[in-house]
Amino acid sequence: GAVVSQHPSWVICKSGTSVKIECRSLDFQATTMFWYRQFPKQSLMLMATSNEGSKATYEQGVEKDKFLINHASLTLSTLTVTSAHPEDSSFYICSARDRAAGGSIRTGELFFGEGSRLTVL
Amino acid sequence: AQRVTQPEKLLSVFKGAPVELKCNYSYSGSPELFWYVQYSRQRLQLLLRHISRESIKGFTADLNKGETSFHLKKPFAQEEDSAMYYCALISGNTGKLIFGQGTTLQVKP
């Protein structure tokens, strides 16, 4: 099946620094990727929809200046947490749909990355 | 508003017992619903989707529009079924998934 890879798997940073997380679709092209945030033993909260070649669409309540998303190619989206604070510590997960394999955009399977654990000290 | 609700945070059953993980949704229009599973230390993966009416690993789920439910069922639970289960709904034109809160299924020997 299609593979989505995230890097780094975990990162620890100091408060006030910025951290970039990469999400790659390894064997398919993804015009759209999604970024989620997951707190321990809780649900995945959709943060934003990353659109290749255009601006990301953010969910209500998500600060676009805080969480910068760039989708520069059909296989790569990046999430940058700017001026990170301890409350930004979380598990960040990306996902992508292989439209070519999965049928319509509404029914094609979403493939998930392994997640990136961010700890801000 | 589009919403997925999984009322149970934890469901604990003995091996061989029937399992039903509840999911209710709120959606205007024709919903497209999925169940995703996350085993310990693994990534989230698709378990089944309502449009294909398939059975995966013995699990089935029927969409009940009258009750706005999409409960996940398995007649005989196995220990390897222990995992976190998420019900999800596709929303909008981009196909983004809205997840329920998740239910941890614990199958005891």
PDB file of C-alpha atoms in Angstrom:
ATOM      1  CA  GLY A   1       0.000   0.000   0.000  1.00  0.00           C
ATOM      2  CA  ALA A   2       0.881   3.652  -0.170  1.00  0.00           C
ATOM      3  CA  VAL A   3       3.371   4.913   2.399  1.00  0.00           C
ATOM      4  CA  VAL A   4       3.475   8.244   4.153  1.00  0.00           C
ATOM      5  CA  SER A   5       6.621   9.071   6.076  1.00  0.00           C
ATOM      6  CA  GLN A   6       7.223  11.762   8.660  1.00  0.00           C
ATOM      7  CA  HIS A   7      10.490  13.191   9.858  1.00  0.00           C
ATOM      8  CA  PRO A   8      11.572  13.562  12.556  1.00  0.00           C
ATOM      9  CA  SER A   9       9.797  10.901  14.579  1.00  0.00           C
ATOM     10  CA  TRP A  10      10.479  12.838  17.728  1.00  0.00           C
ATOM     11  CA  VAL A  11      12.039  16.157  18.552  1.00  0.00           C
ATOM     12  CA  ILE A  12      12.831  18.045  21.705  1.00  0.00           C
ATOM     13  CA  CYS A  13      13.364  21.766  21.530  1.00  0.00           C
ATOM     14  CA  LYS A  14      13.691  24.785  23.766  1.00  0.00           C
ATOM     15  CA  SER A  15      10.854  27.193  24.254  1.00  0.00           C
ATOM     16  CA  GLY A  16      10.949  29.986  21.680  1.00  0.00           C
ATOM     17  CA  THR A  17      12.588  28.005  18.907  1.00  0.00           C
ATOM     18  CA  SER A  18      10.951  26.831  15.687  1.00  0.00           C
ATOM     19  CA  VAL A  19      10.602  23.227  14.628  1.00  0.00           C
ATOM     20  CA  LYS A  20       9.923  21.842  11.162  1.00  0.00           C
ATOM     21  CA  ILE A  21       8.213  18.513  10.570  1.00  0.00           C
ATOM     22  CA  GLU A  22       8.224  16.920   7.143  1.00  0.00           C
ATOM     23  CA  CYS A  23       5.568  14.691   5.630  1.00  0.00           C
ATOM     24  CA  ARG A  24       6.352  12.757   2.482  1.00  0.00           C
ATOM     25  CA  SER A  25       4.284  10.481   0.299  1.00  0.00           C
ATOM     26  CA  LEU A  26       6.886   7.938  -0.739  1.00  0.00           C
ATOM     27  CA  ASP A  27       5.292   6.134  -3.627  1.00  0.00           C
ATOM     28  CA  PHE A  28       2.421   8.279  -4.745  1.00  0.00           C
ATOM     29  CA  GLN A  29       1.524  11.864  -5.417  1.00  0.00           C
ATOM     30  CA  ALA A  30      -0.695  13.774  -3.070  1.00  0.00           C
ATOM     31  CA  THR A  31      -2.177  17.089  -4.098  1.00  0.00           C
ATOM     32  CA  THR A  32      -3.724  17.336  -0.664  1.00  0.00           C
ATOM     33  CA  MET A  33      -2.308  16.397   2.708  1.00  0.00           C
ATOM     34  CA  PHE A  34      -3.830  16.849   6.124  1.00  0.00           C
ATOM     35  CA  TRP A  35      -2.174  17.730   9.412  1.00  0.00           C
ATOM     36  CA  TYR A  36      -3.598  16.460  12.676  1.00  0.00           C
ATOM     37  CA  ARG A  37      -2.680  16.938  16.279  1.00  0.00           C
ATOM     38  CA  GLN A  38      -3.206  14.209  18.839  1.00  0.00           C
ATOM     39  CA  PHE A  39      -3.052  14.537  22.596  1.00  0.00           C
ATOM     40  CA  PRO A  40      -2.377  11.448  24.721  1.00  0.00           C
ATOM     41  CA  LYS A  41      -5.256   9.003  24.586  1.00  0.00           C
ATOM     42  CA  GLN A  42      -7.377  11.535  22.751  1.00  0.00           C
ATOM     43  CA  SER A  43      -8.717  11.989  19.287  1.00  0.00           C
ATOM     44  CA  LEU A  44      -7.021  13.428  16.255  1.00  0.00           C
ATOM     45  CA  MET A  45      -7.806  17.065  15.815  1.00  0.00           C
ATOM     46  CA  LEU A  46      -7.580  18.316  12.262  1.00  0.00           C
ATOM     47  CA  MET A  47      -5.362  21.365  12.111  1.00  0.00           C
ATOM     48  CA  ALA A  48      -5.211  22.188   8.440  1.00  0.00           C
ATOM     49  CA  THR A  49      -5.486  20.982   4.886  1.00  0.00           C
ATOM     50  CA  SER A  50      -2.272  21.365   2.949  1.00  0.00           C
ATOM     51  CA  ASN A  51      -2.761  22.108  -0.744  1.00  0.00           C
ATOM     52  CA  GLU A  52       0.049  21.654  -3.236  1.00  0.00           C
ATOM     53  CA  GLY A  53       1.030  24.962  -4.766  1.00  0.00           C
ATOM     54  CA  SER A  54      -1.364  27.071  -2.747  1.00  0.00           C
ATOM     55  CA  LYS A  55      -2.062  28.228   0.769  1.00  0.00           C
ATOM     56  CA  ALA A  56      -3.139  25.821   3.423  1.00  0.00           C
ATOM     57  CA  THR A  57      -6.670  25.871   4.748  1.00  0.00           C
ATOM     58  CA  TYR A  58      -6.727  26.083   8.533  1.00  0.00           C
ATOM     59  CA  GLU A  59      -9.432  24.799  10.832  1.00  0.00           C
ATOM     60  CA  GLN A  60     -11.156  27.189  13.162  1.00  0.00           C
ATOM     61  CA  GLY A  61      -9.070  28.018  16.184  1.00  0.00           C
ATOM     62  CA  VAL A  62      -5.735  27.010  14.649  1.00  0.00           C
ATOM     63  CA  GLU A  63      -3.262  29.878  14.408  1.00  0.00           C
ATOM     64  CA  LYS A  64      -1.880  30.028  10.890  1.00  0.00           C
ATOM     65  CA  ASP A  65       1.048  32.191  11.969  1.00  0.00           C
ATOM     66  CA  LYS A  66       1.922  29.689  14.650  1.00  0.00           C
ATOM     67  CA  PHE A  67       1.671  26.585  12.521  1.00  0.00           C
ATOM     68  CA  LEU A  68       3.139  27.319   9.116  1.00  0.00           C
ATOM     69  CA  ILE A  69       2.336  24.809   6.405  1.00  0.00           C
ATOM     70  CA  ASN A  70       4.088  24.580   3.093  1.00  0.00           C
ATOM     71  CA  HIS A  71       3.231  22.101   0.346  1.00  0.00           C
ATOM     72  CA  ALA A  72       5.908  22.774  -2.216  1.00  0.00           C
ATOM     73  CA  SER A  73       5.657  19.554  -4.198  1.00  0.00           C
ATOM     74  CA  LEU A  74       3.280  16.683  -4.838  1.00  0.00           C
ATOM     75  CA  THR A  75       5.143  14.509  -2.364  1.00  0.00           C
ATOM     76  CA  LEU A  76       6.136  16.872   0.432  1.00  0.00           C
ATOM     77  CA  SER A  77       4.330  18.984   2.976  1.00  0.00           C
ATOM     78  CA  THR A  78       6.003  20.646   5.949  1.00  0.00           C
ATOM     79  CA  LEU A  79       4.608  21.898   9.228  1.00  0.00           C
ATOM     80  CA  THR A  80       6.668  24.477  11.092  1.00  0.00           C
ATOM     81  CA  VAL A  81       5.790  25.209  14.686  1.00  0.00           C
ATOM     82  CA  THR A  82       7.070  28.738  15.219  1.00  0.00           C
ATOM     83  CA  SER A  83       8.200  30.100  18.560  1.00  0.00           C
ATOM     84  CA  ALA A  84       7.261  26.859  20.219  1.00  0.00           C
ATOM     85  CA  HIS A  85       5.962  26.786  23.769  1.00  0.00           C
ATOM     86  CA  PRO A  86       5.424  23.852  26.144  1.00  0.00           C
ATOM     87  CA  GLU A  87       1.696  23.831  25.329  1.00  0.00           C
ATOM     88  CA  ASP A  88       2.625  23.005  21.723  1.00  0.00           C
ATOM     89  CA  SER A  89       4.034  19.697  22.902  1.00  0.00           C
ATOM     90  CA  SER A  90       1.988  17.056  21.157  1.00  0.00           C
ATOM     91  CA  PHE A  91       1.913  14.287  18.602  1.00  0.00           C
ATOM     92  CA  TYR A  92       1.573  15.645  15.077  1.00  0.00           C
ATOM     93  CA  ILE A  93       0.306  13.336  12.365  1.00  0.00           C
ATOM     94  CA  CYS A  94       0.017  13.907   8.656  1.00  0.00           C
ATOM     95  CA  SER A  95      -2.048  12.010   6.136  1.00  0.00           C
ATOM     96  CA  ALA A  96      -2.457  11.913   2.402  1.00  0.00           C
ATOM     97  CA  ARG A  97      -4.765  10.362  -0.129  1.00  0.00           C
ATOM     98  CA  ASP A  98      -3.545   8.542  -3.189  1.00  0.00           C
ATOM     99  CA  ARG A  99      -6.176   9.680  -5.617  1.00  0.00           C
ATOM    100  CA  ALA A 100      -4.800   7.600  -8.410  1.00  0.00           C
ATOM    101  CA  ALA A 101      -5.275   4.377  -6.493  1.00  0.00           C
ATOM    102  CA  GLY A 102      -8.182   5.187  -4.290  1.00  0.00           C
ATOM    103  CA  GLY A 103     -10.932   6.352  -6.553  1.00  0.00           C
ATOM    104  CA  SER A 104     -12.710   9.592  -5.849  1.00  0.00           C
ATOM    105  CA  ILE A 105     -11.429  12.183  -3.470  1.00  0.00           C
ATOM    106  CA  ARG A 106     -14.208  11.361  -1.082  1.00  0.00           C
ATOM    107  CA  THR A 107     -13.743   7.626  -1.017  1.00  0.00           C
ATOM    108  CA  GLY A 108     -10.051   7.076  -1.510  1.00  0.00           C
ATOM    109  CA  GLU A 109      -8.241   5.750   1.507  1.00  0.00           C
ATOM    110  CA  LEU A 110      -6.259   8.195   3.624  1.00  0.00           C
ATOM    111  CA  PHE A 111      -2.777   6.980   4.523  1.00  0.00           C
ATOM    112  CA  PHE A 112      -1.205   8.181   7.719  1.00  0.00           C
ATOM    113  CA  GLY A 113       2.332   8.943   8.701  1.00  0.00           C
ATOM    114  CA  GLU A 114       3.840   7.442  11.805  1.00  0.00           C
ATOM    115  CA  GLY A 115       3.576  10.724  13.634  1.00  0.00           C
ATOM    116  CA  SER A 116       6.080  13.166  15.095  1.00  0.00           C
ATOM    117  CA  ARG A 117       6.280  13.710  18.811  1.00  0.00           C
ATOM    118  CA  LEU A 118       7.227  17.262  19.745  1.00  0.00           C
ATOM    119  CA  THR A 119       8.356  18.107  23.250  1.00  0.00           C
ATOM    120  CA  VAL A 120       8.991  21.736  24.048  1.00  0.00           C
ATOM    121  CA  LEU A 121      11.009  22.368  27.189  1.00  0.00           C
TER     122      LEU A 121
ATOM    123  CA  ALA B   1     -22.339  20.959  12.369  1.00  0.00           C
ATOM    124  CA  GLN B   2     -20.479  17.866  11.298  1.00  0.00           C
ATOM    125  CA  ARG B   3     -19.547  15.744  14.226  1.00  0.00           C
ATOM    126  CA  VAL B   4     -18.620  12.193  15.131  1.00  0.00           C
ATOM    127  CA  THR B   5     -19.298  10.926  18.625  1.00  0.00           C
ATOM    128  CA  GLN B   6     -17.903   7.811  20.221  1.00  0.00           C
ATOM    129  CA  PRO B   7     -19.478   7.692  23.666  1.00  0.00           C
ATOM    130  CA  GLU B   8     -17.180   5.087  25.174  1.00  0.00           C
ATOM    131  CA  LYS B   9     -13.554   5.894  25.966  1.00  0.00           C
ATOM    132  CA  LEU B  10     -12.815   2.335  26.999  1.00  0.00           C
ATOM    133  CA  LEU B  11     -14.468  -0.959  26.232  1.00  0.00           C
ATOM    134  CA  SER B  12     -13.155  -4.006  28.006  1.00  0.00           C
ATOM    135  CA  VAL B  13     -14.303  -7.508  27.068  1.00  0.00           C
ATOM    136  CA  PHE B  14     -13.108 -11.054  27.446  1.00  0.00           C
ATOM    137  CA  LYS B  15     -11.734 -13.036  24.547  1.00  0.00           C
ATOM    138  CA  GLY B  16     -14.536 -14.652  22.588  1.00  0.00           C
ATOM    139  CA  ALA B  17     -17.150 -12.165  23.700  1.00  0.00           C
ATOM    140  CA  PRO B  18     -19.056 -10.020  21.187  1.00  0.00           C
ATOM    141  CA  VAL B  19     -17.904  -6.467  20.687  1.00  0.00           C
ATOM    142  CA  GLU B  20     -19.799  -3.364  19.646  1.00  0.00           C
ATOM    143  CA  LEU B  21     -18.047  -0.011  19.464  1.00  0.00           C
ATOM    144  CA  LYS B  22     -20.542   2.771  19.157  1.00  0.00           C
ATOM    145  CA  CYS B  23     -20.363   5.651  16.740  1.00  0.00           C
ATOM    146  CA  ASN B  24     -22.927   8.336  16.068  1.00  0.00           C
ATOM    147  CA  TYR B  25     -22.607  11.131  13.590  1.00  0.00           C
ATOM    148  CA  SER B  26     -24.100  14.454  12.686  1.00  0.00           C
ATOM    149  CA  TYR B  27     -23.971  15.382   9.010  1.00  0.00           C
ATOM    150  CA  SER B  28     -26.221  17.122   6.543  1.00  0.00           C
ATOM    151  CA  GLY B  29     -26.374  15.121   3.364  1.00  0.00           C
ATOM    152  CA  SER B  30     -25.160  11.645   2.565  1.00  0.00           C
ATOM    153  CA  PRO B  31     -22.372  10.718   4.967  1.00  0.00           C
ATOM    154  CA  GLU B  32     -19.322   8.668   4.129  1.00  0.00           C
ATOM    155  CA  LEU B  33     -18.064   6.907   7.197  1.00  0.00           C
ATOM    156  CA  PHE B  34     -14.968   4.961   8.101  1.00  0.00           C
ATOM    157  CA  TRP B  35     -13.446   3.055  10.951  1.00  0.00           C
ATOM    158  CA  TYR B  36      -9.715   3.459  11.542  1.00  0.00           C
ATOM    159  CA  VAL B  37      -7.629   1.436  13.977  1.00  0.00           C
ATOM    160  CA  GLN B  38      -4.409   2.249  15.778  1.00  0.00           C
ATOM    161  CA  TYR B  39      -2.545  -0.665  17.315  1.00  0.00           C
ATOM    162  CA  SER B  40       0.007  -0.008  20.018  1.00  0.00           C
ATOM    163  CA  ARG B  41       3.011   1.894  18.645  1.00  0.00           C
ATOM    164  CA  GLN B  42       1.707   1.726  15.096  1.00  0.00           C
ATOM    165  CA  ARG B  43       0.264   4.272  12.765  1.00  0.00           C
ATOM    166  CA  LEU B  44      -3.392   4.779  12.123  1.00  0.00           C
ATOM    167  CA  GLN B  45      -4.770   2.512   9.413  1.00  0.00           C
ATOM    168  CA  LEU B  46      -8.064   2.014   7.683  1.00  0.00           C
ATOM    169  CA  LEU B  47     -10.191  -0.821   9.022  1.00  0.00           C
ATOM    170  CA  LEU B  48     -13.277  -0.486   6.893  1.00  0.00           C
ATOM    171  CA  ARG B  49     -15.497   1.965   5.061  1.00  0.00           C
ATOM    172  CA  HIS B  50     -19.237   1.860   4.816  1.00  0.00           C
ATOM    173  CA  ILE B  51     -19.507   2.170   1.045  1.00  0.00           C
ATOM    174  CA  SER B  52     -17.666  -1.062   0.408  1.00  0.00           C
ATOM    175  CA  ARG B  53     -19.754  -3.029   2.912  1.00  0.00           C
ATOM    176  CA  GLU B  54     -16.756  -5.232   3.576  1.00  0.00           C
ATOM    177  CA  SER B  55     -15.743  -7.268   6.570  1.00  0.00           C
ATOM    178  CA  ILE B  56     -12.171  -6.898   7.734  1.00  0.00           C
ATOM    179  CA  LYS B  57     -10.678  -9.082  10.473  1.00  0.00           C
ATOM    180  CA  GLY B  58     -14.208 -10.153  11.334  1.00  0.00           C
ATOM    181  CA  PHE B  59     -15.415  -6.608  11.931  1.00  0.00           C
ATOM    182  CA  THR B  60     -18.496  -5.194  10.257  1.00  0.00           C
ATOM    183  CA  ALA B  61     -20.281  -1.876  10.462  1.00  0.00           C
ATOM    184  CA  ASP B  62     -23.665  -0.924   9.107  1.00  0.00           C
ATOM    185  CA  LEU B  63     -24.715   2.599   8.410  1.00  0.00           C
ATOM    186  CA  ASN B  64     -28.057   3.342  10.039  1.00  0.00           C
ATOM    187  CA  LYS B  65     -29.268   6.665   8.721  1.00  0.00           C
ATOM    188  CA  GLY B  66     -32.362   6.647  10.903  1.00  0.00           C
ATOM    189  CA  GLU B  67     -30.289   6.438  14.052  1.00  0.00           C
ATOM    190  CA  THR B  68     -27.313   8.291  12.518  1.00  0.00           C
ATOM    191  CA  SER B  69     -25.073   5.499  13.696  1.00  0.00           C
ATOM    192  CA  PHE B  70     -22.205   3.431  12.319  1.00  0.00           C
ATOM    193  CA  HIS B  71     -21.429   0.985  15.088  1.00  0.00           C
ATOM    194  CA  LEU B  72     -18.515  -1.418  14.698  1.00  0.00           C
ATOM    195  CA  LYS B  73     -19.226  -5.024  15.580  1.00  0.00           C
ATOM    196  CA  LYS B  74     -17.408  -8.299  15.895  1.00  0.00           C
ATOM    197  CA  PRO B  75     -19.057 -11.487  17.131  1.00  0.00           C
ATOM    198  CA  PHE B  76     -16.014 -12.960  18.857  1.00  0.00           C
ATOM    199  CA  ALA B  77     -13.268 -10.676  20.102  1.00  0.00           C
ATOM    200  CA  GLN B  78      -9.615 -11.745  19.912  1.00  0.00           C
ATOM    201  CA  GLU B  79      -6.747 -10.484  22.053  1.00  0.00           C
ATOM    202  CA  GLU B  80      -5.065  -9.050  18.973  1.00  0.00           C
ATOM    203  CA  ASP B  81      -8.076  -6.787  18.475  1.00  0.00           C
ATOM    204  CA  SER B  82      -6.933  -4.700  21.432  1.00  0.00           C
ATOM    205  CA  ALA B  83      -6.310  -1.235  19.997  1.00  0.00           C
ATOM    206  CA  MET B  84      -7.680   2.260  19.687  1.00  0.00           C
ATOM    207  CA  TYR B  85     -10.583   2.538  17.267  1.00  0.00           C
ATOM    208  CA  TYR B  86     -11.679   5.756  15.606  1.00  0.00           C
ATOM    209  CA  CYS B  87     -14.861   6.399  13.731  1.00  0.00           C
ATOM    210  CA  ALA B  88     -14.473   9.082  11.063  1.00  0.00           C
ATOM    211  CA  LEU B  89     -16.548  11.046   8.627  1.00  0.00           C
ATOM    212  CA  ILE B  90     -15.495  12.645   5.369  1.00  0.00           C
ATOM    213  CA  SER B  91     -16.247  16.328   5.230  1.00  0.00           C
ATOM    214  CA  GLY B  92     -16.212  18.844   2.441  1.00  0.00           C
ATOM    215  CA  ASN B  93     -14.766  18.777  -1.031  1.00  0.00           C
ATOM    216  CA  THR B  94     -11.196  18.138   0.028  1.00  0.00           C
ATOM    217  CA  GLY B  95     -12.042  14.836   1.634  1.00  0.00           C
ATOM    218  CA  LYS B  96     -10.800  15.749   5.082  1.00  0.00           C
ATOM    219  CA  LEU B  97     -11.611  13.294   7.829  1.00  0.00           C
ATOM    220  CA  ILE B  98     -13.311  14.315  11.023  1.00  0.00           C
ATOM    221  CA  PHE B  99     -12.603  11.849  13.804  1.00  0.00           C
ATOM    222  CA  GLY B 100     -14.540  10.779  16.834  1.00  0.00           C
ATOM    223  CA  GLN B 101     -12.908  10.766  20.234  1.00  0.00           C
ATOM    224  CA  GLY B 102     -11.784   7.184  19.877  1.00  0.00           C
ATOM    225  CA  THR B 103     -12.540   4.060  21.888  1.00  0.00           C
ATOM    226  CA  THR B 104      -9.876   1.879  23.413  1.00  0.00           C
ATOM    227  CA  LEU B 105     -10.804  -1.765  23.053  1.00  0.00           C
ATOM    228  CA  GLN B 106      -9.213  -4.030  25.588  1.00  0.00           C
ATOM    229  CA  VAL B 107      -9.654  -7.754  25.049  1.00  0.00           C
ATOM    230  CA  LYS B 108      -8.728  -9.769  28.095  1.00  0.00           C
ATOM    231  CA  PRO B 109      -7.623 -13.393  27.903  1.00  0.00           C
TER     232      PRO B 109
END
